[in-house]
Short mmCIF file of C-alpha atoms in Angstrom, two decimals:
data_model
loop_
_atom_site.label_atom_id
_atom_site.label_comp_id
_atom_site.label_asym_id
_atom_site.label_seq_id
_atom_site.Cartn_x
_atom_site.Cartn_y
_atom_site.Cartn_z
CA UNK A 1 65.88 64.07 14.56
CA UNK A 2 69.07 62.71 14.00
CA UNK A 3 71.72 63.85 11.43
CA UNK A 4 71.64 60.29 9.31
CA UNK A 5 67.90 60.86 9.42
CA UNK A 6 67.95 64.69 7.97
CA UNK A 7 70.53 63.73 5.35
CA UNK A 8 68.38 60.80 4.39
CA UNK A 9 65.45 63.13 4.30
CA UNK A 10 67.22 66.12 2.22
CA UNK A 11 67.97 63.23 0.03
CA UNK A 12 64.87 61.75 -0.46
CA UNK A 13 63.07 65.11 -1.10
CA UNK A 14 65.47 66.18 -3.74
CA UNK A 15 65.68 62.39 -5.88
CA UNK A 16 61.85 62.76 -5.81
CA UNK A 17 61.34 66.15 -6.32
CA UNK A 18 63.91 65.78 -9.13
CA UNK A 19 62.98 62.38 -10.45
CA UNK A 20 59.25 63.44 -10.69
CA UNK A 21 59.71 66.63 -12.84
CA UNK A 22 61.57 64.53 -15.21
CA UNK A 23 58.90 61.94 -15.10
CA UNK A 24 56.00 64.63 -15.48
CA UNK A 25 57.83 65.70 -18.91
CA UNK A 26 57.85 62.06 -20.75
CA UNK A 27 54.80 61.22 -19.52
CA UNK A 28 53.76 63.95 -21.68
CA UNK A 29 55.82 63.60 -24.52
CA UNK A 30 54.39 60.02 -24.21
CA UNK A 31 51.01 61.39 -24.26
CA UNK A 32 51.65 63.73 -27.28
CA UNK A 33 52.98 60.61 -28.99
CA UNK A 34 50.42 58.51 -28.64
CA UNK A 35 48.16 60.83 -29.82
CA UNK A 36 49.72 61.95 -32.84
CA UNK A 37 49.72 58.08 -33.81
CA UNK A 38 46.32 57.27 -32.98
CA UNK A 39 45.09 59.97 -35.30
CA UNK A 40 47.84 58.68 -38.55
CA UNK A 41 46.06 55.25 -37.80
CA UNK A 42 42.78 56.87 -38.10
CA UNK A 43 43.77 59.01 -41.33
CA UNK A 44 41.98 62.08 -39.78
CA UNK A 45 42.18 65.31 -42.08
CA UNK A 46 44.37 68.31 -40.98
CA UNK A 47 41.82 70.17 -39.35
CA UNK A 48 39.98 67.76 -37.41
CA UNK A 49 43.88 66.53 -36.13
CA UNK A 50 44.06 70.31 -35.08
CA UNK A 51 40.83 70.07 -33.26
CA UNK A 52 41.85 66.95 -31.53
CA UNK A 53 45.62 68.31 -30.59
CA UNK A 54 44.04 71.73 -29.23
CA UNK A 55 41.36 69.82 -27.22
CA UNK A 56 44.24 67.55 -26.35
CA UNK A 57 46.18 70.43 -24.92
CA UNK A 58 43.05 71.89 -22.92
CA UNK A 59 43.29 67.71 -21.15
CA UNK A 60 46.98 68.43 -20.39
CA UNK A 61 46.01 72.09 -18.99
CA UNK A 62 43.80 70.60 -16.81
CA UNK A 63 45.92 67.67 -15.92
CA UNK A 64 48.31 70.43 -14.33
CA UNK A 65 46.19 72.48 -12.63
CA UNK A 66 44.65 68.76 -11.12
CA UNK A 67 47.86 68.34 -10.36
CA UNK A 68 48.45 72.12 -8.43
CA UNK A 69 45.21 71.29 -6.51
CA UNK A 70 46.25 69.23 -2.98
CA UNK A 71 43.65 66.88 -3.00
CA UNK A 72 42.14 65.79 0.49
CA UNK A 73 39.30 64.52 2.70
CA UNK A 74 37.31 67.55 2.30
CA UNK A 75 37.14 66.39 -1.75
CA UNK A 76 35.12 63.23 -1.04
CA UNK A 77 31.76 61.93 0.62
CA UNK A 78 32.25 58.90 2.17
CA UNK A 79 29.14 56.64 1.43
CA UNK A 80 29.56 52.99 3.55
CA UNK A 81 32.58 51.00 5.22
CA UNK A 82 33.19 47.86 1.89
CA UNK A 83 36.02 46.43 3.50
CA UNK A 84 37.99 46.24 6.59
CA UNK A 85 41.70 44.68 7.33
CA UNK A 86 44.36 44.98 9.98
CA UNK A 87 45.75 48.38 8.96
CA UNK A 88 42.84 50.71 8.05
CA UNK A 89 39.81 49.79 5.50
CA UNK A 90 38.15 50.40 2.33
CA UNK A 91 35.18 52.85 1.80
CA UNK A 92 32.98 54.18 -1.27
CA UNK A 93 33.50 57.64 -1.63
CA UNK A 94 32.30 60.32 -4.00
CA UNK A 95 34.48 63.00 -5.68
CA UNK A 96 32.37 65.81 -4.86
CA UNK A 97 32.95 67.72 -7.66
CA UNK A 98 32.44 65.22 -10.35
CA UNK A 99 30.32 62.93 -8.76
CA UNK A 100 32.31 60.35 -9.78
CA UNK A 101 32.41 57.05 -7.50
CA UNK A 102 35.30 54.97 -5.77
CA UNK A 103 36.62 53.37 -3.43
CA UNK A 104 39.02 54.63 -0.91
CA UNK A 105 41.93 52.58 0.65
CA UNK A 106 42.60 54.49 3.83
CA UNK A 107 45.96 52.85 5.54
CA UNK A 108 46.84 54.42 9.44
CA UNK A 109 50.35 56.01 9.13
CA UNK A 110 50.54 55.03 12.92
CA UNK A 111 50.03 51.24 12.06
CA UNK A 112 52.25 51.62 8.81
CA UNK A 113 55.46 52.85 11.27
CA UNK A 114 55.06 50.31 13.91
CA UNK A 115 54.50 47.41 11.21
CA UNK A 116 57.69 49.24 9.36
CA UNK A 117 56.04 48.61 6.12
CA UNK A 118 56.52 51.73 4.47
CA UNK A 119 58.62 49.40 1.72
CA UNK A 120 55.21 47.32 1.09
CA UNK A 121 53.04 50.86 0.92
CA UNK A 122 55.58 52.19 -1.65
CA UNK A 123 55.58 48.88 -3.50
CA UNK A 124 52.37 49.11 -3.97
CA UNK A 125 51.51 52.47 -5.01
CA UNK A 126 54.28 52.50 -7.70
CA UNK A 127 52.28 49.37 -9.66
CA UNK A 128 49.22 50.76 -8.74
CA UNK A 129 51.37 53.67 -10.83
CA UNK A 130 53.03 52.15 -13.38
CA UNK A 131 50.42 49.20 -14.28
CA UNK A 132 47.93 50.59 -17.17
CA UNK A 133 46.20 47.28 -17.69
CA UNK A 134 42.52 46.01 -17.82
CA UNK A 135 43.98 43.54 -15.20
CA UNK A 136 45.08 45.87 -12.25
CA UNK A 137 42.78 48.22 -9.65
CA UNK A 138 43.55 51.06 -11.40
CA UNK A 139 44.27 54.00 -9.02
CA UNK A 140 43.52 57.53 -9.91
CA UNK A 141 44.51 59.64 -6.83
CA UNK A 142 46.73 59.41 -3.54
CA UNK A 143 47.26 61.52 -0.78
CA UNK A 144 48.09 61.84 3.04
CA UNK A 145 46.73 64.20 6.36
CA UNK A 146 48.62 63.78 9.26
CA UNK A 147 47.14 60.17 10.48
CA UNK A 148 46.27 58.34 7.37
CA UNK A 149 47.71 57.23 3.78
CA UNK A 150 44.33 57.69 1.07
CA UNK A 151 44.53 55.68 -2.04
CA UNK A 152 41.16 56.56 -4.43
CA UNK A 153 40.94 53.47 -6.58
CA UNK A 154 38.19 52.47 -8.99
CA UNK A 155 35.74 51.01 -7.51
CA UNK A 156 34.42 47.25 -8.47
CA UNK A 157 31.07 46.57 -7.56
CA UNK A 158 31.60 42.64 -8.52
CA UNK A 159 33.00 41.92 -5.41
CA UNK A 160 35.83 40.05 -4.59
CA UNK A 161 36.66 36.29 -5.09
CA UNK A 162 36.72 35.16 -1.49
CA UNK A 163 32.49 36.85 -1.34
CA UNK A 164 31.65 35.04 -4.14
CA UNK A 165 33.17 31.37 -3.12
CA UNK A 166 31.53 32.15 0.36
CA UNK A 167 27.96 31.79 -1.67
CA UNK A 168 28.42 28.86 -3.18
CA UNK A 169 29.56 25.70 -2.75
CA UNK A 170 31.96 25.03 -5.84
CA UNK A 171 32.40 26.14 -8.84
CA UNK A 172 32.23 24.41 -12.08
CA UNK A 173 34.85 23.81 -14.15
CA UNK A 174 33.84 25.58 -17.03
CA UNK A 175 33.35 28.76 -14.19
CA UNK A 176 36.94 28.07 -12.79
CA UNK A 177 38.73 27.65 -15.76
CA UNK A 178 37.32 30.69 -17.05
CA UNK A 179 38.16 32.97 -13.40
CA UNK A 180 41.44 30.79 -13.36
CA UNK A 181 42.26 31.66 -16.96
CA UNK A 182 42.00 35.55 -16.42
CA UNK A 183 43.57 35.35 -13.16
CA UNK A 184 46.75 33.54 -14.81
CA UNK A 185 46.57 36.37 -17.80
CA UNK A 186 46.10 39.06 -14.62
CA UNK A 187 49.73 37.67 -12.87
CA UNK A 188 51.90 37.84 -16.00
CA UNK A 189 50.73 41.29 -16.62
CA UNK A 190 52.52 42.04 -13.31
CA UNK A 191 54.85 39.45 -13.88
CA UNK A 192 55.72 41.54 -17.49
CA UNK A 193 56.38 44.79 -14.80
CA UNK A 194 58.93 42.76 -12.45
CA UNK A 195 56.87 42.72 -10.18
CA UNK A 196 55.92 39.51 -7.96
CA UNK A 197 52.44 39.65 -6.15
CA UNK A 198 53.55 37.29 -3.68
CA UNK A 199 49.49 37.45 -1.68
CA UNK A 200 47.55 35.84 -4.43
CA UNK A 201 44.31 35.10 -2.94
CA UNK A 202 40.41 35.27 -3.42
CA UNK A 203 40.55 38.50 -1.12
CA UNK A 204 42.74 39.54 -3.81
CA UNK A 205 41.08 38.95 -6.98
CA UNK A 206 38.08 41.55 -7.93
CA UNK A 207 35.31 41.91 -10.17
CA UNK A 208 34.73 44.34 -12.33
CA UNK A 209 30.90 45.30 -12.87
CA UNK A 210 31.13 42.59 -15.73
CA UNK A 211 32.02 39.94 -13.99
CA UNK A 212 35.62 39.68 -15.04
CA UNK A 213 38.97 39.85 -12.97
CA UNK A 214 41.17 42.79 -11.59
CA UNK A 215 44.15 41.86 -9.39
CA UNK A 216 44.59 44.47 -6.26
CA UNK A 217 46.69 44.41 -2.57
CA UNK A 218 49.72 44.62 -4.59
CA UNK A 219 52.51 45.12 -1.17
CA UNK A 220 49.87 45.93 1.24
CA UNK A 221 49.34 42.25 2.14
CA UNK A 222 52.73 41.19 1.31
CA UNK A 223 54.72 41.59 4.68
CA UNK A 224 51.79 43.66 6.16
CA UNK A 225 50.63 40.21 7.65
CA UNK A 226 52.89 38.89 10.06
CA UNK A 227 52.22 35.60 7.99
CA UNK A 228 55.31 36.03 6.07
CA UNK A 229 57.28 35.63 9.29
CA UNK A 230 57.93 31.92 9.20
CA UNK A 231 58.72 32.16 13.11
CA UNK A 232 55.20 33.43 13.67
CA UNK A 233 53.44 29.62 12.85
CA UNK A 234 56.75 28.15 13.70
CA UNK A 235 56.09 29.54 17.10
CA UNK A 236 54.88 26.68 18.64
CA UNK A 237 55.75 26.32 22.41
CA UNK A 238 52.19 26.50 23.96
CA UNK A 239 50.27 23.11 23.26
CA UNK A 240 48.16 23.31 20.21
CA UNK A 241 44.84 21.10 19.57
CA UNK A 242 45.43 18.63 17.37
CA UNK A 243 44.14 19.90 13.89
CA UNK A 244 40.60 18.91 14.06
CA UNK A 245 39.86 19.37 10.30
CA UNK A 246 42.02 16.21 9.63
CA UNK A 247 39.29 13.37 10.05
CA UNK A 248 36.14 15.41 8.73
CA UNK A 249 34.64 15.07 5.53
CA UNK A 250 34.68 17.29 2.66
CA UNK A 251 31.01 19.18 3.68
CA UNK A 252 32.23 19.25 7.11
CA UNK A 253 35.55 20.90 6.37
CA UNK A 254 34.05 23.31 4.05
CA UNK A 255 31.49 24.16 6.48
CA UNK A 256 34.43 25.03 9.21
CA UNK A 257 36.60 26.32 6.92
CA UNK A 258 33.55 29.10 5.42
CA UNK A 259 32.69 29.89 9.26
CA UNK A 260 36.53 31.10 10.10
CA UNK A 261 37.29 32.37 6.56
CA UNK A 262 35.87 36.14 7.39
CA UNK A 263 38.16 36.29 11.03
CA UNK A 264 41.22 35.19 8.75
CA UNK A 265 41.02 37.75 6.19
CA UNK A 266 40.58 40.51 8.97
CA UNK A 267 43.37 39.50 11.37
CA UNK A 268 46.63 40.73 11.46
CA UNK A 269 48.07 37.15 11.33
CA UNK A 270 45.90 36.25 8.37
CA UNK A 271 46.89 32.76 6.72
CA UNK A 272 49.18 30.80 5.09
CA UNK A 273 47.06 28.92 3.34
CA UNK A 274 47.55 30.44 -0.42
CA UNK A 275 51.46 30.99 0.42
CA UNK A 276 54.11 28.36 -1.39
CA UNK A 277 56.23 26.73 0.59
CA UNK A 278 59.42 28.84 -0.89
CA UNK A 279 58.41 31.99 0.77
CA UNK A 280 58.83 30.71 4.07
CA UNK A 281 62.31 29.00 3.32
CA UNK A 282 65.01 32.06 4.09
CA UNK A 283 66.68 31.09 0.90
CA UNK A 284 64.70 33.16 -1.36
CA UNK A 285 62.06 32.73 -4.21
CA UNK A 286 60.77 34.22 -7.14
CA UNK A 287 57.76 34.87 -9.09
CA UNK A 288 56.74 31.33 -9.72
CA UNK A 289 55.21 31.87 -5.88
CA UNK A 290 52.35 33.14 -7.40
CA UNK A 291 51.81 30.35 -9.41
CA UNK A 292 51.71 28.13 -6.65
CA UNK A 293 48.53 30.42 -5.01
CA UNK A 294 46.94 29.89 -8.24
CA UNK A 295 46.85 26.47 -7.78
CA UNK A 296 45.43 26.73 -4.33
CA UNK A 297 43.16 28.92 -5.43
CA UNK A 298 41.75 26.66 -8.14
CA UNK A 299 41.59 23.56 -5.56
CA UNK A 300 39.25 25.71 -3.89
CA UNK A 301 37.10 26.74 -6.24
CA UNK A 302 36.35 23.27 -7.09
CA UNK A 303 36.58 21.49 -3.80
CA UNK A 304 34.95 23.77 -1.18
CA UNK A 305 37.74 24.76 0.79
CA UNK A 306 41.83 24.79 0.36
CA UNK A 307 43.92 21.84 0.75
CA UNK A 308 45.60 22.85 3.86
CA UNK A 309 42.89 24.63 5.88
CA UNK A 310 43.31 23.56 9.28
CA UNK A 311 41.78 24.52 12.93
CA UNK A 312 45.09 26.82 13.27
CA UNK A 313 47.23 29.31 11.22
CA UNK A 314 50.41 26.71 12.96
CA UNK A 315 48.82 23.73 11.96
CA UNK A 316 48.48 25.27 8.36
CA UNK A 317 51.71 26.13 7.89
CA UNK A 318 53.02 22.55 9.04
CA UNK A 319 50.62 21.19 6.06
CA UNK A 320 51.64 23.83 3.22
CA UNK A 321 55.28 22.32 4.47
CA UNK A 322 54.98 18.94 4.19
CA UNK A 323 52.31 19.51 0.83
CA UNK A 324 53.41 16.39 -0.50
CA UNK A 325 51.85 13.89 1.90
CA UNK A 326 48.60 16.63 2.81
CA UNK A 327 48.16 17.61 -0.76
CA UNK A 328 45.50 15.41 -1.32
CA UNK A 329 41.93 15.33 -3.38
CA UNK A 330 38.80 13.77 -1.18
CA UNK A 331 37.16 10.79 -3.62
CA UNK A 332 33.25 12.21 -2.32
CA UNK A 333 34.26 15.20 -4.44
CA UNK A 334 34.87 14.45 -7.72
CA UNK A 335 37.05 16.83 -10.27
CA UNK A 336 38.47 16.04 -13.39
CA UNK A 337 41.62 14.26 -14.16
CA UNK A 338 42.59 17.45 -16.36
CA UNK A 339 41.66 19.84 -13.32
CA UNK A 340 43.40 17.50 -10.85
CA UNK A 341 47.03 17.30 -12.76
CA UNK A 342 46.63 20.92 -13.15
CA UNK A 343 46.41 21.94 -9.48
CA UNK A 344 49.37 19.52 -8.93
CA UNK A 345 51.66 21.11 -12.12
CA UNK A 346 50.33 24.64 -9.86
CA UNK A 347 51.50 22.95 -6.32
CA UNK A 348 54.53 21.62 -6.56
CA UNK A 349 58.48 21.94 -6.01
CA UNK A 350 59.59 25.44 -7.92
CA UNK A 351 61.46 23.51 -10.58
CA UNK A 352 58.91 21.48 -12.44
CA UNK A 353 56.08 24.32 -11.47
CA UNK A 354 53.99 25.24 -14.58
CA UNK A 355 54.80 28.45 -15.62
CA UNK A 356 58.90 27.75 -14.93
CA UNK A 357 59.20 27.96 -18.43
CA UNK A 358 57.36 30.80 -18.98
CA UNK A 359 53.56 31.77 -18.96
CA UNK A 360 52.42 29.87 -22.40
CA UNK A 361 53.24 26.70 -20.71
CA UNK A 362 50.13 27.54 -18.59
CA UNK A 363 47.82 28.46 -20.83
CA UNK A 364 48.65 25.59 -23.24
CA UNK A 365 47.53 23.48 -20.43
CA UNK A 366 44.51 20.86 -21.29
CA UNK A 367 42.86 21.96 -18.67
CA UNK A 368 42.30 25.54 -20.48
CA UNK A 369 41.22 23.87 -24.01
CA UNK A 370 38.94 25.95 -26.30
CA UNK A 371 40.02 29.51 -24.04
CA UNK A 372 39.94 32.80 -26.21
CA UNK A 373 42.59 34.52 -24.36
CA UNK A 374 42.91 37.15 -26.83
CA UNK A 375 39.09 38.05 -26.58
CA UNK A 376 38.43 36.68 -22.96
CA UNK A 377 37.83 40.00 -21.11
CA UNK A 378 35.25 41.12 -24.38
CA UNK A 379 33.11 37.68 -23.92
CA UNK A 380 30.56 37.50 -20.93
CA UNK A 381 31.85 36.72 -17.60
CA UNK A 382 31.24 32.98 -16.26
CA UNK A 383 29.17 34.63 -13.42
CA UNK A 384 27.37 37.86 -14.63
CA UNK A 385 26.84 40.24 -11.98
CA UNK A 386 23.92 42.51 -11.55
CA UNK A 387 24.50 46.22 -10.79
CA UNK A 388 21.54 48.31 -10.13
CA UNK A 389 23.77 51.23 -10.07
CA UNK A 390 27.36 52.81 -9.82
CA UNK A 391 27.40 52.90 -6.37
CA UNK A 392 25.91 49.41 -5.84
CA UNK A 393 27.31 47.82 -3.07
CA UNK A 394 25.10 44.59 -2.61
CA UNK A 395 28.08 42.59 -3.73
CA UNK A 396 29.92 43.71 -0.27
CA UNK A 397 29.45 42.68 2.60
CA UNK A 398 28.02 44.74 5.78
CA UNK A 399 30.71 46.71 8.31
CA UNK A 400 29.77 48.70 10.65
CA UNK A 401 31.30 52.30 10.77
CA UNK A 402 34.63 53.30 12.42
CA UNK A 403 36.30 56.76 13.63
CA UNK A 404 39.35 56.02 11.22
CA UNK A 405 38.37 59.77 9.78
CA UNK A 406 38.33 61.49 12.89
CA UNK A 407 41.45 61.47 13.80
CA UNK A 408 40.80 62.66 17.96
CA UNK A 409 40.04 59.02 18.36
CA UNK A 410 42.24 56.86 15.89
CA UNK A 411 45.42 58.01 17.32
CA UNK A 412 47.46 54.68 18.60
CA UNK A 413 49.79 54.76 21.25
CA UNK A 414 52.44 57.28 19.03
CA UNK A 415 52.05 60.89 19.60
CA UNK A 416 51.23 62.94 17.12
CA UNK A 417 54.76 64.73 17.25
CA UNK A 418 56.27 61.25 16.66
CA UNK A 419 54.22 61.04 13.77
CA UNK A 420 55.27 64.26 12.20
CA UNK A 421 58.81 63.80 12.89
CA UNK A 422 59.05 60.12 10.41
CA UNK A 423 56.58 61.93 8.34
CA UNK A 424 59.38 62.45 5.65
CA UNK A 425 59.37 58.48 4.99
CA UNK A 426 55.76 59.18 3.27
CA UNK A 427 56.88 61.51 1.11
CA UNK A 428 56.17 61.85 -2.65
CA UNK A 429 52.76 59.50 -1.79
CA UNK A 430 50.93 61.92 -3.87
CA UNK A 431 49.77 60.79 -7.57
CA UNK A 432 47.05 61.74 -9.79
CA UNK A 433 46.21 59.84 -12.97
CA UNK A 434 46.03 61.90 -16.59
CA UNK A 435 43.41 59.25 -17.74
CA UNK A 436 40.63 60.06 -14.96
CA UNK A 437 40.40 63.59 -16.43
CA UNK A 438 39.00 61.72 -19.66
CA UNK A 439 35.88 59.90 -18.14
CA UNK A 440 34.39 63.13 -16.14
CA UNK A 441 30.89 63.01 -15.72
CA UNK A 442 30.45 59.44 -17.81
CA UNK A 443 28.68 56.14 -16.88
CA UNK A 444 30.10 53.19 -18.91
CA UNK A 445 28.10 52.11 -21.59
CA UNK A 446 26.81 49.11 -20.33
CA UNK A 447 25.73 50.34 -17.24
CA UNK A 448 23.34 52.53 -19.15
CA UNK A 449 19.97 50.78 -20.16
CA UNK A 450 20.90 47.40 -18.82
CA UNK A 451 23.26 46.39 -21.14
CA UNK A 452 25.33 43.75 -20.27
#
C-alpha cells in the first residue's frame, strides 16, 4: 500500500473514530431532551416521569450493547430476491432474533471499487442517517463482510412506482396529483437536508403498506449508472436506427416503452429519460434537477409513457436535449389544461422552473387545488394496497435467486487480497438506529385486524 494511501487511511480511521464518539454523545443528550419535553407537554406526575426516564435508560442500555454487537449475515434469514440492479440487489430478510422483517440492500464491494463510487455509497448512507422523516426508507442497520456492503432498510410492501404504472395504463388526475403531491412534499424534505436526489424516478418512489410515498436510492443511482456520463449517449460513432418510437401512436409507444422499461431499470446504463437537461451540461446544476424528474414523472403517469422514451438510451438523450421541440402532449390522450401547464412549469429551462422560488410555489400550483398537505400522509392513499401480511411480497415482482451470499462464486475479476487492501475506503459503514429498539416484537396497528 502506498504511503499517501496509509496516511489517508490513519486519517480516516481517527476523524471517524473521533467524530463518531462525539456524535454518539449528542445523539443522546438529544434523546434525553426530547424526552424530558415530551413528558412537560404531557404534564405527567413525578413518579410516572421517573418510570418513563428509568425505562428510558434501560432503551439507551440496550442501544449500546446493540451497538457492541457486530451485526452480520449470520443475524438474518433471507426470504426471496425483491429487486435486482447493476451492483448487487434487494432481498427480504428476517432479523432472527426479533423476527422482525426487511429488506436488505446488498451492494458488491468489488463492483463499488471498479465503478469508484464509494462517494455515491457514502452519500447515501449518511441521509439514509441523518433523514428521520415519514418521507425517506428509513434504514435501521449497516454493515460489511469481506465482498459485500448490507444496508437493512424497512421494508415497503406497496411496491414501487415504476410496478404500479406497469399495471395500468394511466393514472387519473385526482391519483397523480395526490402521488405527485407527496412526492413534491418527499423532495423538499431532502431538499431541507442539502441534499439533491438527482435520480428521481418511479424505481425510486415506494409505497408504504398504506399506499403512500417514501423516497429511496438516495447516491446509489446517482453516478452508479454510467447515465450521468454525458459521453456515454453522446457516444455515437456506430450507426444508430432511426428512433422508431417517433411516428407511433400513443398505445403503440406505451406498449414499447412498458416492454423495455424492466431491461432499463436493470442495466448498468439505465436511462436518461427522468434526468434534466442541466445534469448533463458540465457547467453544473442544483437541486431544481429534481424538479424537472417530477415533471417527467407526472407526464407519465397521465400519458402512458415519458415524453422522451425512444428505441435507444442515445436517441433519448438527444430528445431530453432538444426538450423544447420533443416536449410535446399527443391530442388522442387528453389531460387537463391545469395538468398540462404544470408538467411544462416542471420541464423547463432552470430559471423559470417551478420550485426556483422555493417549494410553496409548487404546491400553490392549480393543479394541486383542494390538497391537505398538512394531513396528506393521515388520509387514505389514492391507491390502497392490500397486504395479507408483513412479509407480503405480491406487490414485487418475481427474480430468480443469485449466489451474491456465497461469496466462492461472486468474486469478480479482483482478488480477494485487492479487496482487503482498499478495504479502509469502507470504513465507518456501520450504523444502527436507536428508534428500531422501540418497535421490537410489534405489528403496526393497521396491519392488525384489517384495518386500513
Amino acid at each position: 500500500m502506498a504511503m499517501p494511501e496509509r496516511v489517508n487511511m490513519a486519517k480516516v480511521t481517527l476523524e471517524n473514530f473521533y467524530s463518531n464518539l462525539i456524535a454518539q454523545h449528542e445523539e443522546r443528550e438529544m434523546r434525553q431532551q426530547k424526552l424530558e419535553k415530551v413528558m412537560d407537554q404531557e404534564g405527567l406526575a413525578d413518579e410516572e416521569k421517573r418510570m418513563r426516564r428509568s425505562q428510558h435508560a434501560r432503551k439507551e442500555t440496550e442501544f449500546l450493547r446493540l451497538k457492541r454487537t457486530r451485526l452480520g449475515l449470520e443475524d438474518f434469514e433471507s426470504l426471496k430476491v425483491i429487486g435486482r440492479g447493476a451492483f448487487g440487489e434487494v432481498r427480504l430478510v428476517q432479523k432472527k432474533d426479533t423476527g422482525h422483517v426487511y429488506a436488505m440492500k446488498i451492494l458488491r464491494k468489488a463492483d463499488m471499487l471498479e465503478k469508484e463510487q464509494l462517494g455515491h455509497i457514502r452519500a447515501e448512507r449518511d441521509i439514509l442517517v441523518e433523514a428521520d422523516s415519514l418521507w425517506v426508507v428509513k434504514m435501521f442497520y449497516s454493515f460489511q463482510d469481506k465482498m459485500n456492503l448490507y444496508l437493512i432498510m424497512e421494508f415497503l410492501p406497496g411496491g414501487d412506482m415504476m410496478t404500479l404504472l406497469m399495471k395500468m395504463d394511466t393514472l387519473s388526475e385526482e391519483a397523480t396529483q395526490f402521488y405527485i403531491a407527496e412526492t413534491v412534499l418527499a423532495i423538499d424534505s431532502i431538499h431541507q437536508l442539502g441534499f439533491i436526489h438527482r435520480d428521481i424516478k418511479p424505481d425510486n418512489l415506494l409505497l408504504d403498506s398504506r399506499g403512500h410515498v417514501k423516497l429511496s436510492d438516495f447516491g446509489l443511482c446517482t453516478g452508479l449508472k454510467r447515465a450521468h456520463r454525458t459521453d456515454f449517449y453522446k457516444n455515437l460513432n456506430h450507426s444508430l436506427p432511426s428512433d422508431l418510437t417517433q411516428n407511433m401512436n400513443s398505445k403503440r409507444k406505451a406498449e414499447t416503452w412498458k416492454r423495455n422499461r424492466r431491461q432499463l431499470a436493470f442495466s448498468t446504463v439505465g436511462t436518461p429519460d427522468y434526468i434534466a437537461p442541466e445534469v448533463f451540461m458540465q457547467n453544473g446544476y442544483n437541486k431544481l434537477c429534481d424538479w424537472w424528474s417530477l415533471g417527467v414523472i407526472m407526464y407519465e403517469m397521465l400519458i402512458g409513457y415519458p415524453p422522451f422514451c425512444s428505441e435507444t438510451p442515445q436517441e433519448t438523450y438527444r430528445k431530453v436535449m432538444n426538450w423544447r421541440e420533443t416536449l410535446i402532449f399527443p391530442p388522442e390522450v387528453p389531460i387537463s389544461e391545469k395538468a398540462k401547464d404544470l408538467i411544462l412549469r416542471f420541464c423547463c429551462e432552470e430559471e423559470h422552473r417551478v420550485g426556483a422560488a422555493g417549494v410553496e410555489e409548487i404546491k400553490t400550483n392549480p393543479f394541486f387545488e383542494g390538497v391537505d398537505y398538512d394531513h396528506i400522509r393521515e388520509r387514505p392513499a389514492a391507491i390502497p394496497i392490500e397486504i395479507k401480511s408483513i412479509d407480503d411480497t405480491s406487490h414485487f415482482d418475481e427474480f430468480p435467486e443469485s449466489d451474491i451470499l456465497h461469496p466462492a462464486t461472486s468474486v469478480s475479476n479482483q482478488t480477494e487480497t485487492e479487496l482487503k487492501n482498499k478495504d479502509w475506503v469502507f470504513i465507518n459503514y456501520t450504523y444502527k438506529r436507536f428508534e428500531g429498539l422501540t418497535a421490537r416484537g410489534s405489528i403496526p396497528s393497521y396491519m392488525k385486524s384489517g384495518k386500513r
